[in-house]
Every structure is written in structure tokens, then in C-alpha cells.
Short mmCIF file of C-alpha atoms and ligand atoms in Angstrom, two decimals:
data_model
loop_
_atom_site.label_atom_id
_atom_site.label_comp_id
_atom_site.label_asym_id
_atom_site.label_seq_id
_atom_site.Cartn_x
_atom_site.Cartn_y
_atom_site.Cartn_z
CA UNK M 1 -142.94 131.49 105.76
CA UNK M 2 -145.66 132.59 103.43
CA UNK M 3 -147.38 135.79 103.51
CA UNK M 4 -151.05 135.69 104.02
CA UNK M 5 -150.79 139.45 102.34
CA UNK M 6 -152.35 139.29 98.64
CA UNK M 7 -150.49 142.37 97.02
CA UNK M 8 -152.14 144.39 94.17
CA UNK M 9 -150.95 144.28 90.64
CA UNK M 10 -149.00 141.64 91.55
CA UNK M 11 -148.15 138.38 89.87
CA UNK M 12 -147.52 136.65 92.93
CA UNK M 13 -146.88 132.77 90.71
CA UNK M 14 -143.55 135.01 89.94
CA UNK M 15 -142.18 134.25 93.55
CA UNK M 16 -140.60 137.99 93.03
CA UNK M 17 -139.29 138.57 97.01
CA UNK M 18 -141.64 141.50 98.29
CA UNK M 19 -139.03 143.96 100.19
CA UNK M 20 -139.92 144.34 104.30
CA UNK M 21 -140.49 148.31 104.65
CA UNK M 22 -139.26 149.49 108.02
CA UNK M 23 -139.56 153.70 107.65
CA UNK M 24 -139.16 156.40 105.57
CA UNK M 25 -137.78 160.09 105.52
CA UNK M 26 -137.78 162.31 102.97
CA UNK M 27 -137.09 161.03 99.28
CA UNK M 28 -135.68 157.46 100.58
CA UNK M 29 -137.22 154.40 102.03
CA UNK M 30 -135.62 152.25 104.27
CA UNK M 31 -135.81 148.01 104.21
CA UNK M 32 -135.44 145.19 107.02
CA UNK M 33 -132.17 144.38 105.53
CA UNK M 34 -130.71 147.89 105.93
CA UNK M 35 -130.78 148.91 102.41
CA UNK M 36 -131.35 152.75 101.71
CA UNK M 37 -133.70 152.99 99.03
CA UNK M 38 -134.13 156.35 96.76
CA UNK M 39 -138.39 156.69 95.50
CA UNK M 40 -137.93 157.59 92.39
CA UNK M 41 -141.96 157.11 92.05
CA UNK M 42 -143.00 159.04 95.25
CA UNK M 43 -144.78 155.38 96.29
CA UNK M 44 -147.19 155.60 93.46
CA UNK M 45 -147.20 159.05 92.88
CA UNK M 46 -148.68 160.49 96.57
CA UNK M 47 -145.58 161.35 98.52
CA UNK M 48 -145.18 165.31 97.59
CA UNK M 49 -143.15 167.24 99.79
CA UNK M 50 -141.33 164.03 101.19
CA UNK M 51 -142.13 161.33 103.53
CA UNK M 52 -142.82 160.94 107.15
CA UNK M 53 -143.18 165.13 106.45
CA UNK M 54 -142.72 166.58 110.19
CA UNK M 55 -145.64 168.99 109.83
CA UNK M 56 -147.77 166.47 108.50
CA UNK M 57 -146.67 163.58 111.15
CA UNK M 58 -147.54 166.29 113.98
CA UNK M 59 -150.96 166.78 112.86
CA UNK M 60 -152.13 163.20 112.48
CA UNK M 61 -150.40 162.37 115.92
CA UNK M 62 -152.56 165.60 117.41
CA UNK M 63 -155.93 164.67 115.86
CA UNK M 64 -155.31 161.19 116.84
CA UNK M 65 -155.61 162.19 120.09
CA UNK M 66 -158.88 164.25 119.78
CA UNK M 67 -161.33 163.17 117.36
CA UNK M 68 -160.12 159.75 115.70
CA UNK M 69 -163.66 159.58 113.57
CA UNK M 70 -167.45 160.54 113.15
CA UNK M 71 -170.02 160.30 111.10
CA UNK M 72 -170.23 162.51 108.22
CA UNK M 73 -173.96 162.42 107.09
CA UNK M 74 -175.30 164.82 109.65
CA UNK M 75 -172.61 165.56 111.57
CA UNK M 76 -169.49 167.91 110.75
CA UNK M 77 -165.88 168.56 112.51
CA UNK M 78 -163.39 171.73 112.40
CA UNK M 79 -160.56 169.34 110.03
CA UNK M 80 -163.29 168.92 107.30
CA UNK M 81 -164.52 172.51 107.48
CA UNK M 82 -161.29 174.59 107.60
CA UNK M 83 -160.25 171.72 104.92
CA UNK M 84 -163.38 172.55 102.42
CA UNK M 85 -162.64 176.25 102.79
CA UNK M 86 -158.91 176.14 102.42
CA UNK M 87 -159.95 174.07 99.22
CA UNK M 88 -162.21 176.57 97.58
CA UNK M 89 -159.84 179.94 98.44
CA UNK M 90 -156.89 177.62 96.86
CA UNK M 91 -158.88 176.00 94.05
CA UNK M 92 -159.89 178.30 91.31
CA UNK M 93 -163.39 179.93 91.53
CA UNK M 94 -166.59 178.60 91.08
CA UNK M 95 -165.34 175.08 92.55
CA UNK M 96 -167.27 176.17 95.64
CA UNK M 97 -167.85 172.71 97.13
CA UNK M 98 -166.20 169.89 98.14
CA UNK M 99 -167.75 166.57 98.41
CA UNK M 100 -165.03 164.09 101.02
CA UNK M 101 -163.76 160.34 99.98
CA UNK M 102 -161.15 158.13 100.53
CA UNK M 103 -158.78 157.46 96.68
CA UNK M 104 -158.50 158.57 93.99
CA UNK M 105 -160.87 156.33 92.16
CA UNK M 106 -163.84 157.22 94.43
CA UNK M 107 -163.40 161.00 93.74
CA UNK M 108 -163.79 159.73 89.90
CA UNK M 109 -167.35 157.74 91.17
CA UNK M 110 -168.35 160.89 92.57
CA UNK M 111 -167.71 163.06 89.69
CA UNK M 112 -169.28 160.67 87.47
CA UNK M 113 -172.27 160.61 89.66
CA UNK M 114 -172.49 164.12 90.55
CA UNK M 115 -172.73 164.24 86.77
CA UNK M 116 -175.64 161.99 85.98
CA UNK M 117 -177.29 163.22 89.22
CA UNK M 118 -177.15 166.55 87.46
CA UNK M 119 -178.88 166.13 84.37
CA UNK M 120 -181.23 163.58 86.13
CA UNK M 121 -181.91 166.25 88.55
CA UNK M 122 -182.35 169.03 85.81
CA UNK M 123 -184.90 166.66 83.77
CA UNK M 124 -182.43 166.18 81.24
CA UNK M 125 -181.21 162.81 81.28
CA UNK M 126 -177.81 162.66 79.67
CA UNK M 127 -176.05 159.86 80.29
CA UNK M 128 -173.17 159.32 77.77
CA UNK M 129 -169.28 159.77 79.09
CA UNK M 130 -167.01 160.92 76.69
CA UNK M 131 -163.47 160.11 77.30
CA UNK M 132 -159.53 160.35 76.18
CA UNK M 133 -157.94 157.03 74.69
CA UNK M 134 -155.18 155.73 76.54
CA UNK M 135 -156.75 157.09 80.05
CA UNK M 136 -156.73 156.31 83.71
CA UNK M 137 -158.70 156.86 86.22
CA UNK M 138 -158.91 153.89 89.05
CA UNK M 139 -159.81 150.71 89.45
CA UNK M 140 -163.24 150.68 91.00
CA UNK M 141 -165.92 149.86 88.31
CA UNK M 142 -166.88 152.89 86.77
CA UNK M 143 -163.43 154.87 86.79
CA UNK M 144 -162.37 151.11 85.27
CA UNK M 145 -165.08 152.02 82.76
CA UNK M 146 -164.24 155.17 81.73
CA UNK M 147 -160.35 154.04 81.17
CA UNK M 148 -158.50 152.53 78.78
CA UNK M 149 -159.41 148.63 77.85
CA UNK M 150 -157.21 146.29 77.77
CA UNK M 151 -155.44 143.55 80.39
CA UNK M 152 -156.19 145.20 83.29
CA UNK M 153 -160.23 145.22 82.31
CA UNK M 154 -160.56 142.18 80.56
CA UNK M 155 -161.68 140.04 82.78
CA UNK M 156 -164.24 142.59 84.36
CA UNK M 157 -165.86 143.69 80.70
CA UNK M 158 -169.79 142.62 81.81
CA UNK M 159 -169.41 144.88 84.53
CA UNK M 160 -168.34 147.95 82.93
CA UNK M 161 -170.40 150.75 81.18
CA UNK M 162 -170.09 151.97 77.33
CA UNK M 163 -168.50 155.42 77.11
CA UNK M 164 -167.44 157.72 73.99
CA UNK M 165 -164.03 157.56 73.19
CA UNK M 166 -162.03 160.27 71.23
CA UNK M 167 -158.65 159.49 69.88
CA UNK M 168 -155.07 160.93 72.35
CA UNK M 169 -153.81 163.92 71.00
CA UNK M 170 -151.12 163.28 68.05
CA UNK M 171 -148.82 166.07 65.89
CA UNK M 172 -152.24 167.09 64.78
CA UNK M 173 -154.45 167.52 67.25
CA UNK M 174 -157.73 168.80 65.12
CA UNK M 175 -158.85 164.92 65.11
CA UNK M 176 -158.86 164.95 68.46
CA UNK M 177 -161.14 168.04 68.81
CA UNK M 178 -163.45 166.89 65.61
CA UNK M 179 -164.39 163.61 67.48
CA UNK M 180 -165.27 165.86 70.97
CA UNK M 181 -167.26 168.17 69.06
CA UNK M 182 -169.28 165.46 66.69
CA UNK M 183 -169.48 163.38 70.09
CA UNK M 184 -170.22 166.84 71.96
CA UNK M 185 -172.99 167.87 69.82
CA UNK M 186 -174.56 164.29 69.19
CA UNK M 187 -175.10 164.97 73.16
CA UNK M 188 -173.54 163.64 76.54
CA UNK M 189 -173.02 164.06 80.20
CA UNK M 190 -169.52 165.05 80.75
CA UNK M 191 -166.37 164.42 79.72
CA UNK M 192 -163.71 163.20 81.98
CA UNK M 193 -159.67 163.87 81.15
CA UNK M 194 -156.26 163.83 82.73
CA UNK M 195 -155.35 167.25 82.32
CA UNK M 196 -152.18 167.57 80.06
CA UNK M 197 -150.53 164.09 81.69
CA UNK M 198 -152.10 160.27 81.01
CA UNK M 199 -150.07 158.78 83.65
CA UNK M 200 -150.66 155.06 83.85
CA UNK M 201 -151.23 154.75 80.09
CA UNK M 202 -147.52 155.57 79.52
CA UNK M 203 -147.10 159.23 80.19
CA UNK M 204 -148.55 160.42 77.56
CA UNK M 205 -148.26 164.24 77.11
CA UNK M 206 -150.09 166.81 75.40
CA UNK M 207 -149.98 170.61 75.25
CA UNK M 208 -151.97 172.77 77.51
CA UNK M 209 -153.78 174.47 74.37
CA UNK M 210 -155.39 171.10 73.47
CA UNK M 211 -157.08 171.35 76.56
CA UNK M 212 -158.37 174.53 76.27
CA UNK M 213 -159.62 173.58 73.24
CA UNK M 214 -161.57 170.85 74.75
CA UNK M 215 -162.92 173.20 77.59
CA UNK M 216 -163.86 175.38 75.25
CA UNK M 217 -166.03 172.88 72.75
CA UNK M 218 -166.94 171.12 76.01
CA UNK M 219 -168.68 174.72 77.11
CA UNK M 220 -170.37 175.34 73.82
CA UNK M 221 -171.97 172.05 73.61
CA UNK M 222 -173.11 172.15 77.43
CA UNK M 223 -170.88 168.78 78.45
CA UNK M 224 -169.84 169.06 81.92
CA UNK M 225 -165.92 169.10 82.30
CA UNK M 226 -164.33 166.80 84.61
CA UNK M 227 -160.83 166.94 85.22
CA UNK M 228 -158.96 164.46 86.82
CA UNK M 229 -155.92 166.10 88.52
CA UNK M 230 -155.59 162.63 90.76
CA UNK M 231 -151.78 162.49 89.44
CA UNK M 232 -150.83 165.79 87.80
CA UNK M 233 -152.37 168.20 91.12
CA UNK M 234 -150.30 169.41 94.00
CA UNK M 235 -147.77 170.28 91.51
CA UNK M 236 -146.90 167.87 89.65
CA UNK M 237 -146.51 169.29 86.02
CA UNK M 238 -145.20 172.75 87.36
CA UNK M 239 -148.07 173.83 88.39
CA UNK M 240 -150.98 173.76 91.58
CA UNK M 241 -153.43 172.35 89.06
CA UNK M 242 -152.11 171.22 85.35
CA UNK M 243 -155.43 172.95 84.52
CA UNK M 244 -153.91 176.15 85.62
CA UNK M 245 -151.03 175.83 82.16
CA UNK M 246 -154.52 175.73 79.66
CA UNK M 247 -156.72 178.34 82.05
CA UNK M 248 -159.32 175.91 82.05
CA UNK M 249 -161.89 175.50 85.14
CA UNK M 250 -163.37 172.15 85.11
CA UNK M 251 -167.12 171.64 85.92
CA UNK M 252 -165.89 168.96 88.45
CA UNK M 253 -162.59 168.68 90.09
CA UNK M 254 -161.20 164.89 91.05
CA UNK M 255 -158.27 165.43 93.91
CA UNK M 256 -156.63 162.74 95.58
CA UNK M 257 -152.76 161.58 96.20
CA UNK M 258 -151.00 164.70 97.01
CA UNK M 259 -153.93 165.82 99.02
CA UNK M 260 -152.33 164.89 102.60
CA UNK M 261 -148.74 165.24 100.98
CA UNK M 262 -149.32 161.13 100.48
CA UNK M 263 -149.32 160.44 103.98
CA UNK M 264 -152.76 158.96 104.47
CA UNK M 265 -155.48 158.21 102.34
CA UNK M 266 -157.86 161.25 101.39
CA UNK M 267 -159.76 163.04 98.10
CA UNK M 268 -162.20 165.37 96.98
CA UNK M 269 -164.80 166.19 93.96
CA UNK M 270 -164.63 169.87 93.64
CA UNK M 271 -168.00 170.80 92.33
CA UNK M 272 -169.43 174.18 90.86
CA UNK M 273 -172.73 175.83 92.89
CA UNK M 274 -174.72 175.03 89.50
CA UNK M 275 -174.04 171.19 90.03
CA UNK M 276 -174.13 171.45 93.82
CA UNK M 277 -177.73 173.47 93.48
CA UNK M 278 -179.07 170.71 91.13
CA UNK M 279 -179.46 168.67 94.15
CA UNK M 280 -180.17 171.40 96.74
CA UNK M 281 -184.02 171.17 97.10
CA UNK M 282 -186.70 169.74 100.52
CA UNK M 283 -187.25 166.88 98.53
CA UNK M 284 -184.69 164.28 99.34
CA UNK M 285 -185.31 162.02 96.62
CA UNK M 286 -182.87 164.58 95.02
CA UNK M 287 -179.81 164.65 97.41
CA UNK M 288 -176.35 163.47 96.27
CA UNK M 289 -176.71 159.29 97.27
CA UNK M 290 -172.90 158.51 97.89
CA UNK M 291 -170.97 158.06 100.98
CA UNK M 292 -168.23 155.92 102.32
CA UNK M 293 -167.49 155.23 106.01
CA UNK M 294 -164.79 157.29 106.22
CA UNK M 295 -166.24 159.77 104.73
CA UNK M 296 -163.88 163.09 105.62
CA UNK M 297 -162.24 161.47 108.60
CA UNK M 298 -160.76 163.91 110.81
CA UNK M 299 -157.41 162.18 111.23
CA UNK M 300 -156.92 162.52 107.14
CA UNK M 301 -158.02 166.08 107.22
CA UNK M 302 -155.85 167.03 109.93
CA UNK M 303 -153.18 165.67 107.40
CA UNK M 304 -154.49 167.40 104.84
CA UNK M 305 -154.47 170.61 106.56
CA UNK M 306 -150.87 170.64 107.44
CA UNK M 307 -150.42 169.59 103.56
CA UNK M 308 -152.19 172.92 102.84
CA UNK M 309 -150.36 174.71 105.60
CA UNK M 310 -146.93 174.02 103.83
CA UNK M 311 -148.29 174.82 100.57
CA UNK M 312 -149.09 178.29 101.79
CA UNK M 313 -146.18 178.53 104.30
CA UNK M 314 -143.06 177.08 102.69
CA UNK M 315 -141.53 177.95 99.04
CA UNK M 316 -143.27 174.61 97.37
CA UNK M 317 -143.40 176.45 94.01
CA UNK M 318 -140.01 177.29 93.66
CA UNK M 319 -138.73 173.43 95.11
CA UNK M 320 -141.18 172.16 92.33
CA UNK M 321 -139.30 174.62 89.89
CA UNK M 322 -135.71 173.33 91.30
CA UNK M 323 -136.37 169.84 90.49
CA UNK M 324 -137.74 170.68 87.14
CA UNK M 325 -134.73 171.71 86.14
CA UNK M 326 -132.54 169.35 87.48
CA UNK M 327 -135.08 166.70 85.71
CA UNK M 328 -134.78 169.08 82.34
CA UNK M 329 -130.62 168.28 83.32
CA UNK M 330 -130.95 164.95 83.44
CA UNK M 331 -133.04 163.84 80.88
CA UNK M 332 -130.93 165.76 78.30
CA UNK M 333 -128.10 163.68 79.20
CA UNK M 334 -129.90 160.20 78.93
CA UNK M 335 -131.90 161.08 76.18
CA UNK M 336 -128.59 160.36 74.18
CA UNK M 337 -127.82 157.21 75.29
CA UNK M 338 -128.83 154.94 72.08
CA UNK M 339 -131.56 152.92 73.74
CA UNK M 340 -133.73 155.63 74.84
CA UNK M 341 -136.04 157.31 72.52
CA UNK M 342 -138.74 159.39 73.06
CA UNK M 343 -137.37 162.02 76.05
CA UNK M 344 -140.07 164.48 77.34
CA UNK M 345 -140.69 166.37 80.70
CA UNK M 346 -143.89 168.01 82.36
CA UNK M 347 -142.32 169.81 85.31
CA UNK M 348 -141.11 167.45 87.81
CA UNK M 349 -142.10 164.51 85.28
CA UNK M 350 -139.44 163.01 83.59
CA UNK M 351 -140.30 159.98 80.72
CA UNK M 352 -138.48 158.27 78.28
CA UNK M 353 -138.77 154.72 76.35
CA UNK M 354 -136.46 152.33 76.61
CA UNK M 355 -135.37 148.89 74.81
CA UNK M 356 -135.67 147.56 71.25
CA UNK M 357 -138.36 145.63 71.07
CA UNK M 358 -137.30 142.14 70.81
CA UNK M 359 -135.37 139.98 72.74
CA UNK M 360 -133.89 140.82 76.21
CA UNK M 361 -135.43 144.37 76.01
CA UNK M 362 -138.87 143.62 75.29
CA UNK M 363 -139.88 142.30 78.52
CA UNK M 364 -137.90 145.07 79.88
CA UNK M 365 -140.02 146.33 83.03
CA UNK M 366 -139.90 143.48 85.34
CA UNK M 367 -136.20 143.35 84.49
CA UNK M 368 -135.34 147.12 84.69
CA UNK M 369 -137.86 146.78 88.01
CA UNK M 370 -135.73 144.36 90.14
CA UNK M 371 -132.64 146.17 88.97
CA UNK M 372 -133.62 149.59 90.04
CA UNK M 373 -134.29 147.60 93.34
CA UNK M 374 -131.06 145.48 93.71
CA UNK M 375 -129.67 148.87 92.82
CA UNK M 376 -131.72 150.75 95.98
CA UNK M 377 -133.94 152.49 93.49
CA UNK M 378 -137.71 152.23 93.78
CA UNK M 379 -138.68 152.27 89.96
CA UNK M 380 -141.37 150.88 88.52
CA UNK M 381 -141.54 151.35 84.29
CA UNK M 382 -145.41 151.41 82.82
CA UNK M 383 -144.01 148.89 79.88
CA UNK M 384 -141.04 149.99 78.13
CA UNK M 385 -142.04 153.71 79.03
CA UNK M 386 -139.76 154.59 82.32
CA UNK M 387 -140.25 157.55 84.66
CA UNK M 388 -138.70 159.48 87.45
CA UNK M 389 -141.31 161.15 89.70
CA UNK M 390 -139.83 161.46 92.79
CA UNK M 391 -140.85 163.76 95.99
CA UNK M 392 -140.07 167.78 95.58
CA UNK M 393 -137.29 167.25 98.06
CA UNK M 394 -135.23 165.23 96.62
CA UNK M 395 -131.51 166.58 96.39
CA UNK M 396 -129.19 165.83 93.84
CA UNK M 397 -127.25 163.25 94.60
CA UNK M 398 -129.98 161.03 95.07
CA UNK M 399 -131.24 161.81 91.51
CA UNK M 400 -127.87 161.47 89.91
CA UNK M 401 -128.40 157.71 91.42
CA UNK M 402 -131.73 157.26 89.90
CA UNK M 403 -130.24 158.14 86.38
CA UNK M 404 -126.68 156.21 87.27
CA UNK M 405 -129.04 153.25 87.71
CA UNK M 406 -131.08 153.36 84.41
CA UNK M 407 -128.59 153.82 82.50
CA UNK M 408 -125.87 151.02 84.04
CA UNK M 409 -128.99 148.72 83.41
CA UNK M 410 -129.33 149.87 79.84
CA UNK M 411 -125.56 149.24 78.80
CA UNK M 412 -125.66 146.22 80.74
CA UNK M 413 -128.98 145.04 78.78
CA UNK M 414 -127.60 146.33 75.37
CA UNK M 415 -123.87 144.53 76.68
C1 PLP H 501 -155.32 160.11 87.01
C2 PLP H 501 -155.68 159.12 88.07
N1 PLP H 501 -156.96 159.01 88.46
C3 PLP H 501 -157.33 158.15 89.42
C4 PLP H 501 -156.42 157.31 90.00
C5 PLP H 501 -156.86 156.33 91.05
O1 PLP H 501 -156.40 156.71 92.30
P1 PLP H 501 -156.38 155.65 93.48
O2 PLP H 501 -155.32 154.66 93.16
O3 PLP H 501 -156.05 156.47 94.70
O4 PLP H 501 -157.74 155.04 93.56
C6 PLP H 501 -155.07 157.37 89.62
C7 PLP H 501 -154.07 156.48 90.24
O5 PLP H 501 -152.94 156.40 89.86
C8 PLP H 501 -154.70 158.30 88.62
O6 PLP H 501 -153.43 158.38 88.18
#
């Protein structure tokens, strides 16, 4: 039987067999056909603390059962506004407000609009986006615009809005911070980054001073700061925020994924009182025009709650701190098998390329893909760039299978 289901980024002319899910626990999956299967990519980066979390699963089942959904222009609940404060004592001061949607990409729309809608407000209409080569930031049309070009945009290029772009970070990273400051000081709106970590655009890394650097020039020319911790928040690079590794505040904060501990969809823009009191006024011409039906729904920031609940309750940091180092363990020991080049680690983020670039190995993630899979690994390489990113919990023996996998596949490929 065919699937009515049309499955994103999927080639689906491939007739690739799409695995049945049946449930989950902790850092494993489970399949119709029995098969146990380790997520080595915490299902696209969200799952944090583990999945089907029992603190998490008990809060969504009790909100369920009070207050399912509501309005949130005009109305309020006690999810969203413990949520919002928990947020802002967490988050690092001023981000005193929190504006509610539903992915990752939205927060970006938000941020992006909160930022025209401040200079428009102000009587100062910038309108120029500056940002990093090789970025992502979603798939809706203006995080699409302010990311890398290529394949994925192609298609959609009408729709999608010129931006500045300065060049990723190399050995020398003064050509990086010449183009911000020319593009700075020639004049824009904001500039949007992932701080320290491009994820989708191959796991690109840079160091936390870089950063700071850019905060700083970002500051001097009056360019509002936007940092997209979508991927690299709730931990992910060692840290709460990777912002926290450059002390850097952004302007605007983008949170998403890790927000409910990946359990249901939820994010927030984190904005600063002076962008928040650009729209405060009696004239409502001025007010923040954005919204999404499910604007802050309860059920979500229940979840999100608990999420925060276990961040403040349980030893997170030090888990996060535990895996790093079995990661840093790991990736030593592959990084000398002959086919892999390129080894590098941001706290629980382990990357590496793989192949040589002809032949077999250059189409090597589809291949390495269904291998990891017939090999109960959920893997999923961006190109020839693989990584392991798998939920805090994850114990050892299940990551000694990840690496087992990748590297039976690479002396079968290189066989
Ligand atoms: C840095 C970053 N920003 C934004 C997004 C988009 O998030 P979502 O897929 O929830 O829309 C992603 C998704 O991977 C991301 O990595």
C-alpha cells in the first residue's frame, strides 16, 4: 500500500522504505518490526534529556486535561506566564520578554520582524540583514532568506529577500569582522548568527571570541544582534546558551527545539525592553503584527515547564559534561581511521568528514544513511560531514554502537 504521507526532505522517486515508529524511551527508538534503534541525532536535534521524558509526559497528560488551548491575543493562561518568567530569570538579563510560536523558523520571522518593526517604529527605517555564509535558519520564507543559497532555495529565489552576507570564519578570522564592520557602518537592521555552531551547513565551528567580536562591532555600529540558539541552546555546545562561551547578550534571542526537551512543538523570541518599548505606545498602528494559532498553547508550555523544571532540578550540566567527554573519547579514536578527516567537538557535538571524494564515497550520505539504519542507528550525515548528537542520556554502550557502526561502514566502503 502507498502512503498518502508526503515526507519532508525527502526524495520520495527513491522508493527508500520509510521505517513504522512505534515508541520511544530514552536515547532509542523503537520500529514495527521490533528493531531497537539508538538516535544518534536526537530526531533532528530536539530530544534533550531523552525521549518520552517522564516529567515531561506527566505534564502534557495533566494540562491535557485542563486547558487544551485559548486564544493568545487578549487572553493569557498560568503555562505561558510561569513559562515567560522562568525564561527571563534563566535567560541572561535584559531579554525581558518573550514573544510565543510554534518552530524554530517562526521564532527567526519574529526576530526578523521585531527587528524591522523596531527601526520602523523608531523612524529609522533600516532594513538591511546582515548574515553568516554557510547559515541556517528554517525553511519558512524569510529564515530561507537569510540562509545559505543553494539546492534547497533554488527553486523559491523570487520569493526571497536580499541580505548582506559576510564570509564563515576561517584560520583568520579578521575578514570576517572587516566585512561586518564595512557592512555595519554602511548601515543595517540586525544581524542574525548561529552562535559558535552552523548546524545544517555542515557543522561548521568557530571560536567563541569571534563572536564577541561580532557583538562587539555589532554594538558600536547600532545593528541589532540576533542570535539564533534554535540548535546550539539547552546545552548543546556545553553550555545553557552557546552565547554564554563568548559573554555575548543578543538584542533578540531565537529558542526553539530543546525548549519542551523535544517533546512537542514550541519557541520563543527573547526580546530586550528597548525593542519591546518600540512598540509599546496607545496607538495600535504600532503593535507587534504576528501571531499564529497556536500561539503559546498551554499543552506545549506545560511541556516546557517541566523541561525547565529538570533543568533547575536535576544535574543537566554535569550529564551534558559526561557525554562531552565520552564524545571527546570517541572522536579521538575515529579521527584516526584513514577516511575521516577533519575531527572537531563543541560539547556534546561530535563532527567529522568522511569519504574521498570520488567514486563509492562521494555519494556517501544516502549510503552511510541506510547503513546506520540497517545497523539500528538513526544517522543522518549533512553531505560527507557526519555527526553524533544524541540525547544527554545516552549511556555508553549505546554510543560505542553509534561509532562501531560508522566505522564498520567506512572499512566496508574503503574494502
Ligand atoms: C539554527 C536553526 N535555526 C532554525 C531552525 C529551524 O527550526 P524548525 O525546523 O523548528 O523550523 C533550525 C532547524 O534545524 C536550526 O538549526
Amino acid at each position: 500500500m502507498t502512503s498518502p504521507v508526503w515526507h519532508p526532505f525527502t526524495q520520495h522517486g527513491l522508493g527508500e522504505a520509510i521505517p513504522l515508529v512505534t515508541h520511544a524511551d530514552g536515547a532509542a527508538i523503537h520500529t514495527a518490526d521490533g528493531a531497537r534503534i539508538v538516535d544518534a541525532i536526537s530526531s533532528w536535534w530536539v530530544t534533550t534529556h531523552g525521549h518520552n521524558h517522564p516529567r515531561i509526559a506527566a505534564a502534557i497528560a495533566d494540562q491535557a486535561q485542563r486547558l487544551d488551548q485559548i486564544i493568545f491575543a487578549g487572553w493569557t493562561h498560568e503555562p505561558a506566564e510561569t513559562l515567560a518568567q522562568a525564561l527571563v530569570d534563566l535567560m541572561p538579563a535584559p531579554l525581558a520578554h518573550v514573544f510565543y510560536s510554534d518552530s524554530g523558523s517562526t521564532s527567526v520571522e519574529v526576530a526578523l520582524k521585531m527587528a524591522l518593526g523596531y527601526w520602523a517604529n523608531r523612524g529609522e527605517p533600516h532594513d538591511r540583514i546582515l548574515v553568516m555564509e554557510h547559515s541556517y535558519h528554517g525553511d519558512t520564507i524569510g529564515a530561507m532568506s537569510v540562509g545559505a543559497r543553494g539546492v534547497f532555495t533554488r527553486s523559491y529565489t523570487p520569493l526571497l529577500f536580499d541580505v548582506g552576507t559576510i564570509p564563515f570564519p576561517g584560520a583568520d578570522a579578521q575578514p570576517t569582522l572587516d566585512a561586518l564592520e564595512a557592512q555595519a557602518r554602511a548601515g543595517a537592521a540586525a544581524l542574525i548568527v548561529e552562535p559558535l555552531v552552523l548546524g545544517a551547513g555542515g557543522m561548521k565551528f568557530y571560536a567563541p571570541e569571534i563572536l564577541t567580536e561580532m557583538r562587539a562591532i555589532c554594538a558600536r555600529y547600532g545593528v541589532l544582534f540576533i542570535a539564533d540558539e534554535v540548535m546550539t541552546g539547552w546545552g548543546r555546545t556545553g553550555t545553557l546558551l552557546a552565547c554564554k562561551q563568548a559573554r555575548v547578550v543578543p538584542d533578540l534571542l531565537c529558542l526553539s527545539k530543546g525548549l519542551t526537551g523535544g517533546a512537542v512543538p514550541l519557541a520563543v523570541t527573547m526580546a530586550t525592553p528597548e525593542i519591546f518599548d518600540a512598540h509599546y505606545a496607545t496607538d495600535r498602528a504600532r503593535m507587534f503584527f504576528h501571531s499564529s494559532s497556536y500561539t503559546a498553547n498551554p499543552i506545549a508550555c506545560a511541556a516546557a515547564n517541566a523541561n525547565l523544571a529538570i533543568w533547575r532540578d536535576e544535574p543537566v550540566i554535569a550529564r551534558i559534561d559526561l557525554l562531552a567527554t565520552r564524545q571527546a573519547d570517541r572522536l579521538a579514536r575515529i579521527a584516526a581511521h584513514p577516511s575521516v578527516t577533519g575531527a572537531r567537538r563543541a560539547g556534546t557535538i561530535a563532527a567529522f568528514e568522511i569519504g574521498g571524494g570520488e567514486g563509492y564515497l562521494a555519494d556517501i550520505a544516502p549510503l552511510l544513511t541506510r547503513y546506520a539504519r540497517e545497523n539500528n542507528v538513526l544517522l543522518r550525515p549533512l553531505g560527507d560531514t557526519v555527526y553524533v548528537m544524541p540525547p544527554y542520556c545516552i549511556d555508553e554502550a549505546d554510543l560505542d554502537a553509534v561509532y562501531a557502526m560508522v566505522e564498520h561502514f567506512l572499512d566496508e566502503a574503503s574494502a
